[in-house]
Short mmCIF file of N, CA and C in Angstrom, two decimals:
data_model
loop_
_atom_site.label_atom_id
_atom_site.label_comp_id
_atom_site.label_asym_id
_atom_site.label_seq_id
_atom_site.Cartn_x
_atom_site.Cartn_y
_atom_site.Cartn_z
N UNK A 1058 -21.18 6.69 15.29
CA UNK A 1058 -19.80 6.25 15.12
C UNK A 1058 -18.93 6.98 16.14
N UNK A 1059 -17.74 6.34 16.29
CA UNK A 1059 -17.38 6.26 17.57
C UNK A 1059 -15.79 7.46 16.62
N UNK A 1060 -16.14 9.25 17.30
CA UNK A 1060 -15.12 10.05 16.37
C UNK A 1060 -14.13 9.68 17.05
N UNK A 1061 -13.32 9.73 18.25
CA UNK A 1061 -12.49 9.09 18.69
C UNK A 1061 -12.05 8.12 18.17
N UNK A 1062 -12.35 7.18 18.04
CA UNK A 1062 -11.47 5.68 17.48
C UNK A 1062 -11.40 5.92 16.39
N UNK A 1063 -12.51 6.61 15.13
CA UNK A 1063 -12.27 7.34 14.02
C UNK A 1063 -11.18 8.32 13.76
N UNK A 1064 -10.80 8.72 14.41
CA UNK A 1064 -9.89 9.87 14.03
C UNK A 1064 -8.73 8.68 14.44
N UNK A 1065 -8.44 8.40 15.25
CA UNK A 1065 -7.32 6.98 15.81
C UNK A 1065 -6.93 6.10 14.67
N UNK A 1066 -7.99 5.50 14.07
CA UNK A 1066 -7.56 4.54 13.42
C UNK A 1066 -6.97 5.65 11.87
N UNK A 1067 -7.66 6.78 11.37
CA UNK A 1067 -7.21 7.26 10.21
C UNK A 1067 -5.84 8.25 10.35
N UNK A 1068 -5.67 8.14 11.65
CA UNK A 1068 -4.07 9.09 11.82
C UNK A 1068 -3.31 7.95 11.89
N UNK A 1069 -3.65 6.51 12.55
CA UNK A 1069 -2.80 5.37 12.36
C UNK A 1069 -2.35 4.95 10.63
N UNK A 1070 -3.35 5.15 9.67
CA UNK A 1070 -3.48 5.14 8.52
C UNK A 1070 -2.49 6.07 7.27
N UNK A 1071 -2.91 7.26 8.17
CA UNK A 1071 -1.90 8.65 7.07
C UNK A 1071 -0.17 8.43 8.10
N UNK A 1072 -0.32 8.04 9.31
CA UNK A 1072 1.49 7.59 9.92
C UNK A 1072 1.72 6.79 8.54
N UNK A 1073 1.16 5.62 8.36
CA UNK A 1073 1.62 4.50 7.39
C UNK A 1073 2.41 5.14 6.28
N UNK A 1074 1.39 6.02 5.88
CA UNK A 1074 1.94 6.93 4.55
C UNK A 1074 3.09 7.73 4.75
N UNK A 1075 3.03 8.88 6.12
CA UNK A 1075 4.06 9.13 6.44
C UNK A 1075 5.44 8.14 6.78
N UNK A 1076 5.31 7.04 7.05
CA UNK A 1076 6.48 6.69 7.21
C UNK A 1076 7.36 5.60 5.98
N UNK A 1077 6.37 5.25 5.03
CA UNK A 1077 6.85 5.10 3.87
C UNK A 1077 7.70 6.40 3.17
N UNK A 1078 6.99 7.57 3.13
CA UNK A 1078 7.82 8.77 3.04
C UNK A 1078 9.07 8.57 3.37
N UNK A 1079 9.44 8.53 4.61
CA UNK A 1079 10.35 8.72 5.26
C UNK A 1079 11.40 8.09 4.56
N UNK A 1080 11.12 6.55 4.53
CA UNK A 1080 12.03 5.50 4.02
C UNK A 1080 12.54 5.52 2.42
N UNK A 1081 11.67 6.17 1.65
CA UNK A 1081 11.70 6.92 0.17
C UNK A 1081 12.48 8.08 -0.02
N UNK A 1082 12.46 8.90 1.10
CA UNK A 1082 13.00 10.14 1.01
C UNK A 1082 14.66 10.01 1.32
N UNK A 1083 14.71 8.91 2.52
CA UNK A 1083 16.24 8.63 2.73
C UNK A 1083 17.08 8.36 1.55
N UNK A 1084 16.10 6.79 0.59
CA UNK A 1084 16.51 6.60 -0.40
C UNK A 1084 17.16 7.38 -1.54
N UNK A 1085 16.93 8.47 -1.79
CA UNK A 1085 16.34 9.17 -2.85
C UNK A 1085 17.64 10.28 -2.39
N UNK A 1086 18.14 10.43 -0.85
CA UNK A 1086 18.80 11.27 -0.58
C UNK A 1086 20.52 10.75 -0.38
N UNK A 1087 20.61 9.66 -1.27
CA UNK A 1087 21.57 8.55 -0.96
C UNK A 1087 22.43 8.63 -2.19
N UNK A 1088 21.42 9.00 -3.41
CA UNK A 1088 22.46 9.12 -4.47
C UNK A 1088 21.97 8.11 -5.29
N UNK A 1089 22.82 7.31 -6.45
CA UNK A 1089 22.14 6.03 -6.82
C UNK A 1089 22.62 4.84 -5.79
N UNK A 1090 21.92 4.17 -6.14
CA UNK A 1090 22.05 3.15 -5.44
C UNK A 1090 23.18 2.05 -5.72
N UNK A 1091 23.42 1.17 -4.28
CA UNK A 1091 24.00 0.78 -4.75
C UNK A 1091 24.41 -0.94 -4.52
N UNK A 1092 23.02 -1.34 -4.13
CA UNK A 1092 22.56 -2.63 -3.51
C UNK A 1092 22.90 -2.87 -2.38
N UNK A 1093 23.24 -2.18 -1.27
CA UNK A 1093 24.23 -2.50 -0.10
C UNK A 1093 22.79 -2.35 1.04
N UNK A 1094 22.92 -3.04 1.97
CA UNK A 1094 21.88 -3.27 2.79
C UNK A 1094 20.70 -2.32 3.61
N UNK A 1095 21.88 -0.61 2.98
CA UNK A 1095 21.03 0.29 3.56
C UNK A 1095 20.00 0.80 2.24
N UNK A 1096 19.85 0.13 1.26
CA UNK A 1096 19.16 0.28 0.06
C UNK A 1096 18.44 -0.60 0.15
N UNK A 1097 18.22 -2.43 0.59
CA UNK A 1097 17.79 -3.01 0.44
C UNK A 1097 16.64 -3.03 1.65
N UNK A 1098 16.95 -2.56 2.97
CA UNK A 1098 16.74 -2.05 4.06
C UNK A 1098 15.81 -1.47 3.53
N UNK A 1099 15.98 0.40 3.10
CA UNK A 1099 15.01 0.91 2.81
C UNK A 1099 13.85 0.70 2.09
N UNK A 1100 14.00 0.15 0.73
CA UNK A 1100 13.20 -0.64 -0.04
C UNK A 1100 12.74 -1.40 0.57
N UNK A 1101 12.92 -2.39 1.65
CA UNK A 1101 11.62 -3.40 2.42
C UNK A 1101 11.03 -2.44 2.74
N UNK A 1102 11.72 -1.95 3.35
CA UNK A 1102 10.26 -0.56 4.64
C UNK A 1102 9.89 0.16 4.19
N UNK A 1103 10.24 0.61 2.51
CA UNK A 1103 9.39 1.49 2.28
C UNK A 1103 7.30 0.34 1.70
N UNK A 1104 8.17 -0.80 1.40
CA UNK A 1104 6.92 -1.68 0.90
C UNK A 1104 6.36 -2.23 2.29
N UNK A 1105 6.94 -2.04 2.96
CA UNK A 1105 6.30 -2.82 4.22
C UNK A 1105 5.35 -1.41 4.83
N UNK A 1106 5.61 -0.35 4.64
CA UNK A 1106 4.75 0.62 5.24
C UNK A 1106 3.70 1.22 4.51
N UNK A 1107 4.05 1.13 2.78
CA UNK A 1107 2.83 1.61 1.86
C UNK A 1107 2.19 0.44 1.80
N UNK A 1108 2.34 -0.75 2.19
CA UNK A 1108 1.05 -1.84 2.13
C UNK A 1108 0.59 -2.24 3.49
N UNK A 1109 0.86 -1.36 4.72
CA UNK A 1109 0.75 -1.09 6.40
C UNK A 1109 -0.33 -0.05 6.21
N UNK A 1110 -0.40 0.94 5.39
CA UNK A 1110 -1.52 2.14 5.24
C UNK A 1110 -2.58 1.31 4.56
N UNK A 1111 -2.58 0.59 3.68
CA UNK A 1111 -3.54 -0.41 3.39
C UNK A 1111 -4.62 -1.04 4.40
N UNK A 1112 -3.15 -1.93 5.37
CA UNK A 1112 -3.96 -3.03 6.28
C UNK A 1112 -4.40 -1.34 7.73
N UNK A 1113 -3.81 -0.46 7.84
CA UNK A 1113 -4.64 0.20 8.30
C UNK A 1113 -5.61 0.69 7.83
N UNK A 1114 -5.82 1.08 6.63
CA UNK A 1114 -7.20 1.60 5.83
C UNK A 1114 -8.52 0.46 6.31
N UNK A 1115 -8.14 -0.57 6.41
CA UNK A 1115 -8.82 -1.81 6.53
C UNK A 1115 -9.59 -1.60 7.96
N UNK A 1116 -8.81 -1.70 8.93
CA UNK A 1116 -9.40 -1.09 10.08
C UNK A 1116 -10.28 -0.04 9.86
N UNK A 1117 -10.21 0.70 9.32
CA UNK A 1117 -11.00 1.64 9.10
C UNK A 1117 -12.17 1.28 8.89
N UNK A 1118 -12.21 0.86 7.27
CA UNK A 1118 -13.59 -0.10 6.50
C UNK A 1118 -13.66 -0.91 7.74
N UNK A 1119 -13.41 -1.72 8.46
CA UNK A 1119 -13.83 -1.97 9.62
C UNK A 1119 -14.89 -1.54 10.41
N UNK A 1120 -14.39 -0.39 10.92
CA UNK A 1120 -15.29 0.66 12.04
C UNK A 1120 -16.50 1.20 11.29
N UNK A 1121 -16.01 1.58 10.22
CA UNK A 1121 -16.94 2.27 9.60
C UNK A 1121 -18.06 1.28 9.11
N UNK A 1122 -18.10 0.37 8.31
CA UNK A 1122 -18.54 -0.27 8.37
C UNK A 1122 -19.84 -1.45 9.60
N UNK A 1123 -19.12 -1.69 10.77
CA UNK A 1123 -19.36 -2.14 11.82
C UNK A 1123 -19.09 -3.56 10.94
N UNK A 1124 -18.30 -3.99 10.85
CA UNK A 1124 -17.88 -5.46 10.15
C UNK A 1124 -17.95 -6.47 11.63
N UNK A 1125 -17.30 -5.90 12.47
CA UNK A 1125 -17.33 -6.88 13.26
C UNK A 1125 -15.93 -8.17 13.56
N UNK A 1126 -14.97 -7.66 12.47
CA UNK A 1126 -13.62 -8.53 12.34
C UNK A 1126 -13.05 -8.38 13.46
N UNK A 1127 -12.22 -8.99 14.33
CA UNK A 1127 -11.30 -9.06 15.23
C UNK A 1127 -10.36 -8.26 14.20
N UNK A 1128 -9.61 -7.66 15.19
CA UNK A 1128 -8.46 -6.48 14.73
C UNK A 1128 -7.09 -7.38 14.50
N UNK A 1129 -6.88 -8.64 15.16
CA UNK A 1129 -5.99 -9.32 14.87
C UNK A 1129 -5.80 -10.41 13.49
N UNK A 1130 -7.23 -10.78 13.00
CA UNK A 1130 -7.29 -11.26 12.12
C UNK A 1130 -8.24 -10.31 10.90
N UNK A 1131 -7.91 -9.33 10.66
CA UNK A 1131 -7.92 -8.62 9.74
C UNK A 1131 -8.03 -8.61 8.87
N UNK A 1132 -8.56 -8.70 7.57
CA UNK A 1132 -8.02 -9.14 6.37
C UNK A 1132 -9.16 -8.79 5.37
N UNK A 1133 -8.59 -8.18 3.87
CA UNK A 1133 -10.05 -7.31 2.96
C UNK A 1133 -11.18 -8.66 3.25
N UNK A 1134 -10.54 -9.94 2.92
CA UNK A 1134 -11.66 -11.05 2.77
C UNK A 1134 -12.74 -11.21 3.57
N UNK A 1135 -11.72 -11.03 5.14
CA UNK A 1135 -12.85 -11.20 5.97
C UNK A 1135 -13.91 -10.26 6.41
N UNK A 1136 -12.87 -8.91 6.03
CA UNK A 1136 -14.13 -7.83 5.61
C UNK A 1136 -15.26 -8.29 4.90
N UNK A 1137 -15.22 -8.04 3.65
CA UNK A 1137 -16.00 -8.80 2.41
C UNK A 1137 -17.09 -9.34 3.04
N UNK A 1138 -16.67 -10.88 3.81
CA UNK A 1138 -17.17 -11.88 4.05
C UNK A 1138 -18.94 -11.20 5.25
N UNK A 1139 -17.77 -10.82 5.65
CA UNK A 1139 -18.73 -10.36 7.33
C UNK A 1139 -19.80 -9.18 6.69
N UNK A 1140 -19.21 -8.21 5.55
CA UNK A 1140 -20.43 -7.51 5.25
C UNK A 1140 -21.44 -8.62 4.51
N UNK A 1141 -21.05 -9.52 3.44
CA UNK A 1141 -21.94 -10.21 2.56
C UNK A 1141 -23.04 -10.35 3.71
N UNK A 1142 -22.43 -11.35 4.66
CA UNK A 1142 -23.20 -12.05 5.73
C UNK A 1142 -24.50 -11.06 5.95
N UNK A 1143 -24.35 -9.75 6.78
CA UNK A 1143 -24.95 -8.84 6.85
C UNK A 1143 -25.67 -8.18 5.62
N UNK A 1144 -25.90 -8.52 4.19
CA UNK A 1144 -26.12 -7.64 2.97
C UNK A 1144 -26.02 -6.30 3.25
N UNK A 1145 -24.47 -6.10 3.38
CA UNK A 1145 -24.45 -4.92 3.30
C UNK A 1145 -23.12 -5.02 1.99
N UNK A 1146 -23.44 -3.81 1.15
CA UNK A 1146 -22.14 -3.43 0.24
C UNK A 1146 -21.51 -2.73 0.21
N UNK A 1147 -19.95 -2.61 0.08
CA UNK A 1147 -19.11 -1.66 0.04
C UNK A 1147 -18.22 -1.49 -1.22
N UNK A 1148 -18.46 -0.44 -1.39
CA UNK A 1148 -18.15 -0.32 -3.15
C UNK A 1148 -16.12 -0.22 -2.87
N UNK A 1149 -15.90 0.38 -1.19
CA UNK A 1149 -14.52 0.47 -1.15
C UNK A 1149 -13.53 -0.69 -1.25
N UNK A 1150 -14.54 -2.15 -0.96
CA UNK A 1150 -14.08 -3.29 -0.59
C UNK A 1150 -14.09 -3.70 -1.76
N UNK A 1151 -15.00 -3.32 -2.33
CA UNK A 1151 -14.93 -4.27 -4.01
C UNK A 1151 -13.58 -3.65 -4.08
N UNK A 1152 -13.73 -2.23 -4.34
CA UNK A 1152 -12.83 -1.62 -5.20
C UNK A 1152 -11.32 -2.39 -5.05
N UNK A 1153 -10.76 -2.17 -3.40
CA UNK A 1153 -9.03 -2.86 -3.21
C UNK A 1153 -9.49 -4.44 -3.68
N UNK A 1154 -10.50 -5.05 -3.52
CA UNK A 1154 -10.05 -6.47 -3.98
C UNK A 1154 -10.37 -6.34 -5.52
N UNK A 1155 -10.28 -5.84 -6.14
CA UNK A 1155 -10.68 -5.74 -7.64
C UNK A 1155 -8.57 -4.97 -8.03
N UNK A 1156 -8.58 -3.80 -7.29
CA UNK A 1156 -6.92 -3.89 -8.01
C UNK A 1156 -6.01 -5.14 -7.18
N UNK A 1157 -6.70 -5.20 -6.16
CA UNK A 1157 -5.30 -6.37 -5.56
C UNK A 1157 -5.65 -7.87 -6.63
N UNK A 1158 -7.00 -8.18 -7.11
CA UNK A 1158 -6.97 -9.36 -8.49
C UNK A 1158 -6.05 -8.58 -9.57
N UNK A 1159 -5.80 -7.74 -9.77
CA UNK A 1159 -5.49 -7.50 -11.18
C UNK A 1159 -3.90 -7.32 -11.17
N UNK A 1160 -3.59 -8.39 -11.70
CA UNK A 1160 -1.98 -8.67 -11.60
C UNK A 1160 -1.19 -7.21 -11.95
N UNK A 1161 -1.65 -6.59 -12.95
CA UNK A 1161 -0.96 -5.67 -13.73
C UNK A 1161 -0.90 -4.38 -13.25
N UNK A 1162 -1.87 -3.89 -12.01
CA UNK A 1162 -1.88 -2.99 -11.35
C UNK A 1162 -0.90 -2.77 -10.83
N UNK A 1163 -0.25 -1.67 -9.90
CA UNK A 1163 0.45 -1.36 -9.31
C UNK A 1163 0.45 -1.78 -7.96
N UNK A 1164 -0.83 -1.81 -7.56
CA UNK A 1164 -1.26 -2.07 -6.12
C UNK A 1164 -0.55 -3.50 -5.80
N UNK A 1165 -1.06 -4.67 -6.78
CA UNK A 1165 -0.83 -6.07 -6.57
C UNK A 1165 0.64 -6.26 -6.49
N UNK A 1166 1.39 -5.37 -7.71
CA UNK A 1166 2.82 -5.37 -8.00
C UNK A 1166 3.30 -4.95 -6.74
N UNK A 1167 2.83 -4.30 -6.04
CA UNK A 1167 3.43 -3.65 -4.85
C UNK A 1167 3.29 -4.75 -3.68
N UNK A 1168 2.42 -5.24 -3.48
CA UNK A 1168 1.96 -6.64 -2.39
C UNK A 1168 3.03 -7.56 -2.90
N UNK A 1169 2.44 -7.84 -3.62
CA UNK A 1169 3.43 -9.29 -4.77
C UNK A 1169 5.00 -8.86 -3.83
N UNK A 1170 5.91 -8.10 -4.54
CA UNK A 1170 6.95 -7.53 -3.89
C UNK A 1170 7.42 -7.50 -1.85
N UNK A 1171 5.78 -6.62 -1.55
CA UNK A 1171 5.94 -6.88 -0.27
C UNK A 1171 6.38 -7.93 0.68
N UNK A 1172 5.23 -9.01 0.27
CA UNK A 1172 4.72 -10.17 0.75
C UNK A 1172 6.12 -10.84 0.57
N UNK A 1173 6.67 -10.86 -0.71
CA UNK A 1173 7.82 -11.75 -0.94
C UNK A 1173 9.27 -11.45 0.08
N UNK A 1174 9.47 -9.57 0.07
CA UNK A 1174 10.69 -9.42 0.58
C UNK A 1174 10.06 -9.94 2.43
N UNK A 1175 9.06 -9.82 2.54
CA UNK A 1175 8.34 -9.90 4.31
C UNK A 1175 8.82 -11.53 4.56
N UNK A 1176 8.55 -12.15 3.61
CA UNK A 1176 8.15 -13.96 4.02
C UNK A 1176 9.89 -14.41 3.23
N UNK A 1177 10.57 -14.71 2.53
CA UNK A 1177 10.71 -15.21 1.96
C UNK A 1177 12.63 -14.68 1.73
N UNK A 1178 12.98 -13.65 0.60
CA UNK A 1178 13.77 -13.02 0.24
C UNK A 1178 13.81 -11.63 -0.28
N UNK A 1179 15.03 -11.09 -0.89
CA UNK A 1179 14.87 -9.80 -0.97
C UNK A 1179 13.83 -9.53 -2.47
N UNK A 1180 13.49 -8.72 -2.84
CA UNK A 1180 12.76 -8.66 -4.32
C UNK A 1180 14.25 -8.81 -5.81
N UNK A 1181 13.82 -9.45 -6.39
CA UNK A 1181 14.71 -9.31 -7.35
C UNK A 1181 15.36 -8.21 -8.03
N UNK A 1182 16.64 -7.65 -8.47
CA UNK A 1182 16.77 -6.48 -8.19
C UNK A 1182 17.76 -6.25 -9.82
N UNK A 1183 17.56 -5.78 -10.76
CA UNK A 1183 18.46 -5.95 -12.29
C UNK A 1183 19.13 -4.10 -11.98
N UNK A 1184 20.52 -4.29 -11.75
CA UNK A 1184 21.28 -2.89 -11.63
C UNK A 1184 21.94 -2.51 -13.06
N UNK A 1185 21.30 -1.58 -13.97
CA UNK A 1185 22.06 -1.35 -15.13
C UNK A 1185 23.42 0.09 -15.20
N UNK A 1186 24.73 -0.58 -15.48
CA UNK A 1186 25.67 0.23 -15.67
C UNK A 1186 25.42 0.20 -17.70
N UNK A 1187 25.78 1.66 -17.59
CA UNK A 1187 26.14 2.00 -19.01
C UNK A 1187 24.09 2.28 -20.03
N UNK A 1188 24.15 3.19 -21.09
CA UNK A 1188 23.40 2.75 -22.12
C UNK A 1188 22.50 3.90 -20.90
N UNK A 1189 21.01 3.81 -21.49
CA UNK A 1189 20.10 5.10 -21.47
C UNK A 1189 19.30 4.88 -19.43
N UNK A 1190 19.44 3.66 -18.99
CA UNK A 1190 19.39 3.32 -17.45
C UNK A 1190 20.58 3.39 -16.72
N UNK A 1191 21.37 3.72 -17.01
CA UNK A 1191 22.54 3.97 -16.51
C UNK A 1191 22.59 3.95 -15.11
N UNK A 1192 22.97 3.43 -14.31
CA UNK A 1192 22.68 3.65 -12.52
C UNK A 1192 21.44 3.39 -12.20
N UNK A 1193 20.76 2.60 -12.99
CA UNK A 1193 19.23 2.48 -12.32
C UNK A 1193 18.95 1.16 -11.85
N UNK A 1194 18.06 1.22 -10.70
CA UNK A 1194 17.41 0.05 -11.02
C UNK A 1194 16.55 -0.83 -10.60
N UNK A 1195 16.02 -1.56 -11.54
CA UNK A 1195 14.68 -2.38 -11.75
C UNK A 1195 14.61 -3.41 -11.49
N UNK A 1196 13.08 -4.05 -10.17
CA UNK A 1196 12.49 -4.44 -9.78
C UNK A 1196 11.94 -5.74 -10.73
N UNK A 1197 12.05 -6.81 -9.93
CA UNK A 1197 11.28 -7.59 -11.14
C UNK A 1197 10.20 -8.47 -9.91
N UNK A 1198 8.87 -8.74 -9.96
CA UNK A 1198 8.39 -9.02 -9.57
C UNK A 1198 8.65 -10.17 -9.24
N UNK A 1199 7.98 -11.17 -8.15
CA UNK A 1199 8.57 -12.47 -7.73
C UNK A 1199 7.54 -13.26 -8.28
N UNK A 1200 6.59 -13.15 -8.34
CA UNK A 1200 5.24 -14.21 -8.53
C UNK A 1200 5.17 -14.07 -9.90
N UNK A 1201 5.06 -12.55 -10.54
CA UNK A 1201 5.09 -13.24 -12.41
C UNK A 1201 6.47 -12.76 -13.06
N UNK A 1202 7.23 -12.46 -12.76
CA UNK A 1202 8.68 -12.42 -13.33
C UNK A 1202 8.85 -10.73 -14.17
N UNK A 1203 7.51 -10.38 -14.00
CA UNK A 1203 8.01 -9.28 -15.28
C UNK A 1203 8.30 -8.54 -13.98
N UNK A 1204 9.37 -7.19 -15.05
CA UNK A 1204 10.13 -6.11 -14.55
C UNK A 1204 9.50 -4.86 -14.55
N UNK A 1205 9.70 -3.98 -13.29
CA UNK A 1205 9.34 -2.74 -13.62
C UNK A 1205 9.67 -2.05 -14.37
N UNK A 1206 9.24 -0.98 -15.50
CA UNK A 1206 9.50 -0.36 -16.83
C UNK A 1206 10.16 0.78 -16.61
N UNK A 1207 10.45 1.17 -14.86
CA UNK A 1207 11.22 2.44 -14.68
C UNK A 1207 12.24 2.18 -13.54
N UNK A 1208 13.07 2.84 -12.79
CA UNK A 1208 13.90 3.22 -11.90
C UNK A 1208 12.93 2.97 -10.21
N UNK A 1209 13.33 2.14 -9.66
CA UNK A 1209 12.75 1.83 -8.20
C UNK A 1209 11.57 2.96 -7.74
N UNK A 1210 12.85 3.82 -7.89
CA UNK A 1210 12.77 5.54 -6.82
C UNK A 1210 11.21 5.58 -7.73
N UNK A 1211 11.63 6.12 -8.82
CA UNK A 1211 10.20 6.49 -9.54
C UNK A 1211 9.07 5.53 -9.16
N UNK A 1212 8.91 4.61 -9.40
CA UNK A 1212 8.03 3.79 -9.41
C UNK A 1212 7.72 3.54 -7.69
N UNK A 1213 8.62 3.52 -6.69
CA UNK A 1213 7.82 3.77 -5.22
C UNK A 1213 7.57 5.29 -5.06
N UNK A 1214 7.93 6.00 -5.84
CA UNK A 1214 7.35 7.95 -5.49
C UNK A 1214 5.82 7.40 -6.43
N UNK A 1215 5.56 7.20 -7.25
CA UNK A 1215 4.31 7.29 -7.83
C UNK A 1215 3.20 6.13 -6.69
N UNK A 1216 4.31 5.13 -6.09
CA UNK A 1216 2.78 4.23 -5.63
C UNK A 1216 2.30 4.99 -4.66
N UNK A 1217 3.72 5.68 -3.89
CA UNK A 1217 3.02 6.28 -2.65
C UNK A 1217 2.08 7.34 -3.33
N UNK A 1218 2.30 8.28 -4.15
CA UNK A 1218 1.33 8.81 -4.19
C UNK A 1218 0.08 8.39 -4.84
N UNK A 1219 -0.30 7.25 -5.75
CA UNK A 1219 -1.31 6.68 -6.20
C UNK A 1219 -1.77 5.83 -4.58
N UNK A 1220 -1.06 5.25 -3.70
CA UNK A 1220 -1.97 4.40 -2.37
C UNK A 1220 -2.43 5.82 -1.42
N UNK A 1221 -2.28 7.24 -1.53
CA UNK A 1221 -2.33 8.12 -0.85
C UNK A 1221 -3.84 8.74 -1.53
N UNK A 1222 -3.47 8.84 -2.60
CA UNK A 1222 -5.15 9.27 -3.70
C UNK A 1222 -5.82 7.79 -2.92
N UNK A 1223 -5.71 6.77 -3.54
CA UNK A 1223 -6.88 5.74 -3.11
C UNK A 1223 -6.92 6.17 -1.52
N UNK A 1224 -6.73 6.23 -0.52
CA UNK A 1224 -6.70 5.84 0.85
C UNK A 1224 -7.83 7.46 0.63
N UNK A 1225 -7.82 8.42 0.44
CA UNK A 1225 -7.98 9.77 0.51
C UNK A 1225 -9.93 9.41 -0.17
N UNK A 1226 -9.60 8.92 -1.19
CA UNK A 1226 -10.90 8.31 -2.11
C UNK A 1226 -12.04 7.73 -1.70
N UNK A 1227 -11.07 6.52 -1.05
CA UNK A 1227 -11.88 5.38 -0.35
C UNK A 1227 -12.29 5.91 0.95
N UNK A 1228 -12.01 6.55 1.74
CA UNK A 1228 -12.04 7.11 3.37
C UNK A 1228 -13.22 8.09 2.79
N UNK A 1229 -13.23 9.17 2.40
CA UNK A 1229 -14.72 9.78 1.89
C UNK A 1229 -15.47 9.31 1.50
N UNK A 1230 -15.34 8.16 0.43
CA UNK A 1230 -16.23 7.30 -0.27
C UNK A 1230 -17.28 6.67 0.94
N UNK A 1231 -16.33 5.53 1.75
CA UNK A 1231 -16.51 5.12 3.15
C UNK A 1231 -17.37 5.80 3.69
N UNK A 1232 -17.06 7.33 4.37
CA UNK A 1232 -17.70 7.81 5.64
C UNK A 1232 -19.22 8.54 4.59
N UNK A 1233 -19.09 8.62 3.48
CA UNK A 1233 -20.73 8.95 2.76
C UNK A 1233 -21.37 8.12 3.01
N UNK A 1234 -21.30 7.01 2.53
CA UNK A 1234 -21.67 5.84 2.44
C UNK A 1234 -22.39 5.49 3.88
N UNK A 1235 -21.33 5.33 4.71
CA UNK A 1235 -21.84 4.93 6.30
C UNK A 1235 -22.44 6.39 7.15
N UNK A 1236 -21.82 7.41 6.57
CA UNK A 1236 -22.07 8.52 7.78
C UNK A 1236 -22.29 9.95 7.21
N UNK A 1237 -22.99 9.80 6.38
CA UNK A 1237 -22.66 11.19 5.61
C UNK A 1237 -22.50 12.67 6.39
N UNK A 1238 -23.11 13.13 6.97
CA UNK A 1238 -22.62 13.93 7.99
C UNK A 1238 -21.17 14.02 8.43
N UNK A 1239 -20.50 13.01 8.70
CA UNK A 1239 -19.02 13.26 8.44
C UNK A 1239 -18.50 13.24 6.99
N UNK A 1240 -18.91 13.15 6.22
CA UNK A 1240 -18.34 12.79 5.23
C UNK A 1240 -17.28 13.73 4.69
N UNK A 1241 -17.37 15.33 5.26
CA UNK A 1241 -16.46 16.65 5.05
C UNK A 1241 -15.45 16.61 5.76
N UNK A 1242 -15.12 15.52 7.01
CA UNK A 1242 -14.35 16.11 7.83
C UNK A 1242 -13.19 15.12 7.57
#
C-alpha cells in the first residue's frame, strides 16, 4: 500500500472533521441563535463537512481496499459493488451502509438534513421562545418529518463527535483487515 497517498487521503479525512469544528465552534460562539443567515450559513457547513469526512473516509475504503472506483464517482455503493465483484468483504462497508439504512440513526438524520439543505432548501428549523427550550432550536428532518429531541448545537457537538469515533473505528478496522502491519499507525 501506497503510505503516501495513505497518509493523503486520511489527513484529507480528519481536515473534514476539523473543519466541521470550525463551523460548530463559530456557532456556539454566537450566543443563541437567531435564524439570520450567519446561523443558517454555519449549519449548512457544518453538515456539509461532517458528511465530507464521510465521502473522504470512502476514499480511503477505497485505497485500502484496492476497489478500483474512479475518485469522481465515488460512492459507499459503488464501493460495495466493486468489492462483491472481487469476493472480497468489508465489514467497514457493511457497517456505514447499515447506519446510513437505518432511518433513526444519527448518521442518516445527518445526510437526510445534508443532502436536503445541499440540493434543495434550508433544513426545517422550529425556534422556541419561552417554557423549558427557551432560545433553542430544533431541527426537523426533511424526508421523515420528525424533530430533533435536543438544541441544534448539542445534537451537531455529539454527531461530530460520534462521525469522529466511527471514522477512528473504521480506519483501524480497515488497515487490520487489509494491512495489518499498519494497523498501529
Amino acid at each position: 500500500m501506497d503510505d503516501k497517498l495513505t497518509k493523503s487521503l486520511q489527513d484529507r479525512t480528519d481536515a473534514k472533521l476539523r473543519y466541521a469544528l470550525v463551523h460548530l465552534d463559530e456557532l456556539k460562539s454566537q450566543g443563541p441563535p437567531s435564524g439570520n443567515d450567519f446561523d443558517r450559513a454555519h449549519q449548512e457547513s457544518f453538515l456539509f463537512h461532517l458528511l465530507g469526512a464521510r465521502d473522504a473516509f470512502l476514499a480511503e475504503l477505497n485505497h485500502y481496499y484496492q476497489a478500483g472506483v474512479a475518485s469522481d464517482v465515488l460512492s459507499l455503493g459503488k464501493i460495495r459493488n466493486e468489492l462483491k465483484k472481487k469476493l472480497i468483504t468489508s465489514p467497514e462497508v457493511a457497517t456505514l451502509y447499515k447506519i446510513e439504512q437505518d432511518e433513526s440513526s444519527w448518521y442518516c438524520i445527518a445526510k437526510d438534513m445534508r443532502n436536503y439543505s445541499t440540493h434543495i432548501q434550508a433544513v426545517p428549523r422550529h425556534y422556541f421562545l419561552g417554557g423549558e427550550n427557551h432560545q433553542q432550536v430544533k431541527l426537523r428532518n426533511p424526508r421523515t418529518g420528525s424533530m430533533t429531541e435536543r438544541h441544534f448545537i448539542i445534537e451537531f457537538d455529539e454527531w461530530l463527535q460520534k462521525m469522529r469515533e466511527l471514522i477512528v473505528s473504521l480506519r483501524q478496522s480497515a488497515l487490520l483487515n487489509t494491512n495489518p502491519e499498519k494497523a498501529d499507525k
